[in-house]
Amino acid sequence: MRQLYLSLLPLLFFSCHQQNTNTKALQTRIDSLETKLAETYKPGFGDFMGILQTHHSKLWFAGQYENWKLADFEVHELMETIQDIQKFQSDRTETALLSMIIPPLDSISAAIQQKNAALFKTSYTSLTQACNTCHQAVEMEFNVVTIPEISPFTNQDFQVINQK
Ligand code: HEC
């Protein structure tokens, strides 16, 4: 019996050694994945703001032309961008303030559902004010958002075409 135990000893050492090697290999892999993750590109707060600016502008022209399908699309793009900021910029203190633009966005959504151009206009004004209220709160008051006058997107038609 004792002999049997002794003959099993090398096997035990071997499997311990094997396990150590596996753990080391796994650790190396985790380390390299963590480095890759840390170096992965993610848009900054200012990049997301540029996206908000684009959809804020397009939303206005869609509303002006009473192109409610496009307006609805633009509101969703704004909401998605807000969710992306909350997801990818969760450690920025400013992110907690983002929710202040949700009530005016809800109001714009209601205007779109009702096809109510007057409500659209007042809600859009509130949205623009909310953008600026936040900029003031985060000491970015020099970034002033306005209701656009001319579309900078000369390659997009905001009018209703072929819609039933
Ligand atoms: C959380 C509060 C907050 C809200 C709400 C907010 N912003 Fe900003 N905005 C910021 C911050 C913070 C910056 C500076 C970003 C940076 O650090 O680069 C900024 C910067 C900007 C800039 C300058 C970026 C550039 O490249 O010129 C624009 C344009 C902008 N915001 C548009 C908007 C629009 C349009 C809205 C409303 C639909 C809005 N923002 C709502 C916080 C906010």
mmCIF file of N, CA and C and ligand atoms in Angstrom, residues 45-46 49 52-53 56 78 92 94 97-98 100-101 127 130-131 134-135 138 140 143 145, ligand 1:
data_model
loop_
_atom_site.group_PDB
_atom_site.id
_atom_site.type_symbol
_atom_site.label_atom_id
_atom_site.label_comp_id
_atom_site.label_asym_id
_atom_site.label_seq_id
_atom_site.Cartn_x
_atom_site.Cartn_y
_atom_site.Cartn_z
ATOM 1 N N PHE A 45 -16.801 63.073 -23.326
ATOM 2 C CA PHE A 45 -18.008 63.856 -23.042
ATOM 3 C C PHE A 45 -18.281 64.861 -24.175
ATOM 4 N N GLY A 46 -17.216 65.535 -24.624
ATOM 5 C CA GLY A 46 -17.349 66.540 -25.675
ATOM 6 C C GLY A 46 -17.769 65.914 -27.014
ATOM 7 N N MET A 49 -21.367 65.434 -26.865
ATOM 8 C CA MET A 49 -22.056 66.722 -26.973
ATOM 9 C C MET A 49 -22.208 67.128 -28.440
ATOM 10 N N LEU A 52 -25.121 65.323 -29.669
ATOM 11 C CA LEU A 52 -26.355 65.971 -29.192
ATOM 12 C C LEU A 52 -26.655 67.217 -30.034
ATOM 13 N N GLN A 53 -25.591 67.971 -30.315
ATOM 14 C CA GLN A 53 -25.764 69.206 -31.082
ATOM 15 C C GLN A 53 -26.355 68.919 -32.470
ATOM 16 N N HIS A 56 -30.010 67.836 -32.049
ATOM 17 C CA HIS A 56 -30.779 68.996 -31.583
ATOM 18 C C HIS A 56 -31.125 69.859 -32.808
ATOM 19 N N LEU A 78 -31.470 61.519 -29.723
ATOM 20 C CA LEU A 78 -31.053 62.307 -28.545
ATOM 21 C C LEU A 78 -31.102 61.437 -27.287
ATOM 22 N N ARG A 92 -17.999 60.698 -14.763
ATOM 23 C CA ARG A 92 -17.943 62.171 -14.802
ATOM 24 C C ARG A 92 -19.081 62.720 -13.940
ATOM 25 N N GLU A 94 -20.627 65.441 -14.084
ATOM 26 C CA GLU A 94 -21.647 66.139 -14.876
ATOM 27 C C GLU A 94 -22.780 65.216 -15.322
ATOM 28 N N LEU A 97 -26.245 65.290 -13.975
ATOM 29 C CA LEU A 97 -27.115 66.431 -14.293
ATOM 30 C C LEU A 97 -27.891 66.241 -15.599
ATOM 31 N N LEU A 98 -27.506 65.221 -16.357
ATOM 32 C CA LEU A 98 -28.080 65.032 -17.696
ATOM 33 C C LEU A 98 -29.591 64.914 -17.711
ATOM 34 N N MET A 100 -31.802 66.471 -16.586
ATOM 35 C CA MET A 100 -32.595 67.707 -16.690
ATOM 36 C C MET A 100 -33.133 67.946 -18.103
ATOM 37 N N ILE A 101 -32.573 67.268 -19.111
ATOM 38 C CA ILE A 101 -33.131 67.487 -20.453
ATOM 39 C C ILE A 101 -34.203 66.447 -20.811
ATOM 40 N N LEU A 127 -36.157 72.786 -24.183
ATOM 41 C CA LEU A 127 -35.024 71.866 -24.327
ATOM 42 C C LEU A 127 -33.729 72.665 -24.459
ATOM 43 N N ALA A 130 -32.685 74.087 -21.297
ATOM 44 C CA ALA A 130 -32.131 73.058 -20.395
ATOM 45 C C ALA A 130 -30.676 72.751 -20.756
ATOM 46 N N CYS A 131 -30.357 72.725 -22.069
ATOM 47 C CA CYS A 131 -28.960 72.512 -22.497
ATOM 48 C C CYS A 131 -28.094 73.598 -21.845
ATOM 49 N N CYS A 134 -27.632 73.475 -17.967
ATOM 50 C CA CYS A 134 -26.592 72.527 -17.567
ATOM 51 C C CYS A 134 -25.207 73.111 -17.842
ATOM 52 N N HIS A 135 -25.050 73.728 -18.995
ATOM 53 C CA HIS A 135 -23.734 74.323 -19.307
ATOM 54 C C HIS A 135 -23.340 75.352 -18.251
ATOM 55 N N VAL A 138 -22.245 73.560 -15.035
ATOM 56 C CA VAL A 138 -20.922 72.919 -15.071
ATOM 57 C C VAL A 138 -19.815 73.915 -15.481
ATOM 58 N N MET A 140 -19.673 75.881 -18.024
ATOM 59 C CA MET A 140 -19.400 75.866 -19.460
ATOM 60 C C MET A 140 -20.364 76.857 -20.112
ATOM 61 N N ASN A 143 -20.451 77.853 -23.731
ATOM 62 C CA ASN A 143 -21.024 76.995 -24.783
ATOM 63 C C ASN A 143 -22.518 77.283 -24.844
ATOM 64 N N VAL A 145 -26.084 77.213 -26.553
ATOM 65 C CA VAL A 145 -26.886 76.501 -27.559
ATOM 66 C C VAL A 145 -28.048 77.409 -27.959
HETATM 67 C C1 HEC B 1 -24.769 67.278 -18.055
HETATM 68 C C2 HEC B 1 -25.149 68.614 -18.402
HETATM 69 C C3 HEC B 1 -25.210 68.919 -19.862
HETATM 70 C C4 HEC B 1 -26.352 68.934 -20.637
HETATM 71 C C5 HEC B 1 -27.772 68.598 -20.204
HETATM 72 C C6 HEC B 1 -25.936 69.358 -21.941
HETATM 73 N N1 HEC B 1 -24.590 69.564 -21.983
HETATM 74 FE FE1 HEC B 1 -23.499 70.159 -23.575
HETATM 75 N N2 HEC B 1 -21.813 70.110 -22.485
HETATM 76 C C7 HEC B 1 -21.723 69.660 -21.176
HETATM 77 C C8 HEC B 1 -20.328 69.564 -20.806
HETATM 78 C C9 HEC B 1 -19.786 69.082 -19.470
HETATM 79 C C10 HEC B 1 -19.588 70.001 -21.917
HETATM 80 C C11 HEC B 1 -18.072 70.050 -22.066
HETATM 81 C C12 HEC B 1 -17.614 68.702 -22.595
HETATM 82 C C13 HEC B 1 -16.144 68.441 -22.503
HETATM 83 O O1 HEC B 1 -15.642 68.282 -21.391
HETATM 84 O O2 HEC B 1 -15.514 68.360 -23.566
HETATM 85 C C14 HEC B 1 -20.557 70.353 -22.948
HETATM 86 C C15 HEC B 1 -20.221 70.830 -24.190
HETATM 87 C C16 HEC B 1 -21.119 71.051 -25.216
HETATM 88 C C17 HEC B 1 -20.788 71.557 -26.534
HETATM 89 C C18 HEC B 1 -19.407 71.974 -26.991
HETATM 90 C C19 HEC B 1 -18.774 70.815 -27.706
HETATM 91 C C20 HEC B 1 -18.038 71.261 -28.904
HETATM 92 O O3 HEC B 1 -17.318 70.421 -29.433
HETATM 93 O O4 HEC B 1 -18.185 72.393 -29.348
HETATM 94 C C21 HEC B 1 -21.929 71.595 -27.270
HETATM 95 C C22 HEC B 1 -22.097 72.045 -28.720
HETATM 96 C C23 HEC B 1 -22.988 71.107 -26.422
HETATM 97 N N3 HEC B 1 -22.469 70.803 -25.189
HETATM 98 C C24 HEC B 1 -24.286 70.954 -26.859
HETATM 99 C C25 HEC B 1 -25.321 70.557 -26.025
HETATM 100 C C26 HEC B 1 -26.709 70.473 -26.449
HETATM 101 C C27 HEC B 1 -27.222 70.770 -27.839
HETATM 102 C C28 HEC B 1 -27.409 70.078 -25.356
HETATM 103 C C29 HEC B 1 -28.890 69.865 -25.225
HETATM 104 C C30 HEC B 1 -29.550 69.023 -26.185
HETATM 105 C C31 HEC B 1 -26.457 69.910 -24.255
HETATM 106 N N4 HEC B 1 -25.211 70.222 -24.707
HETATM 107 C C32 HEC B 1 -26.815 69.510 -22.994
HETATM 108 C C33 HEC B 1 -22.772 69.358 -20.344
HETATM 109 C C34 HEC B 1 -24.095 69.300 -20.727
#
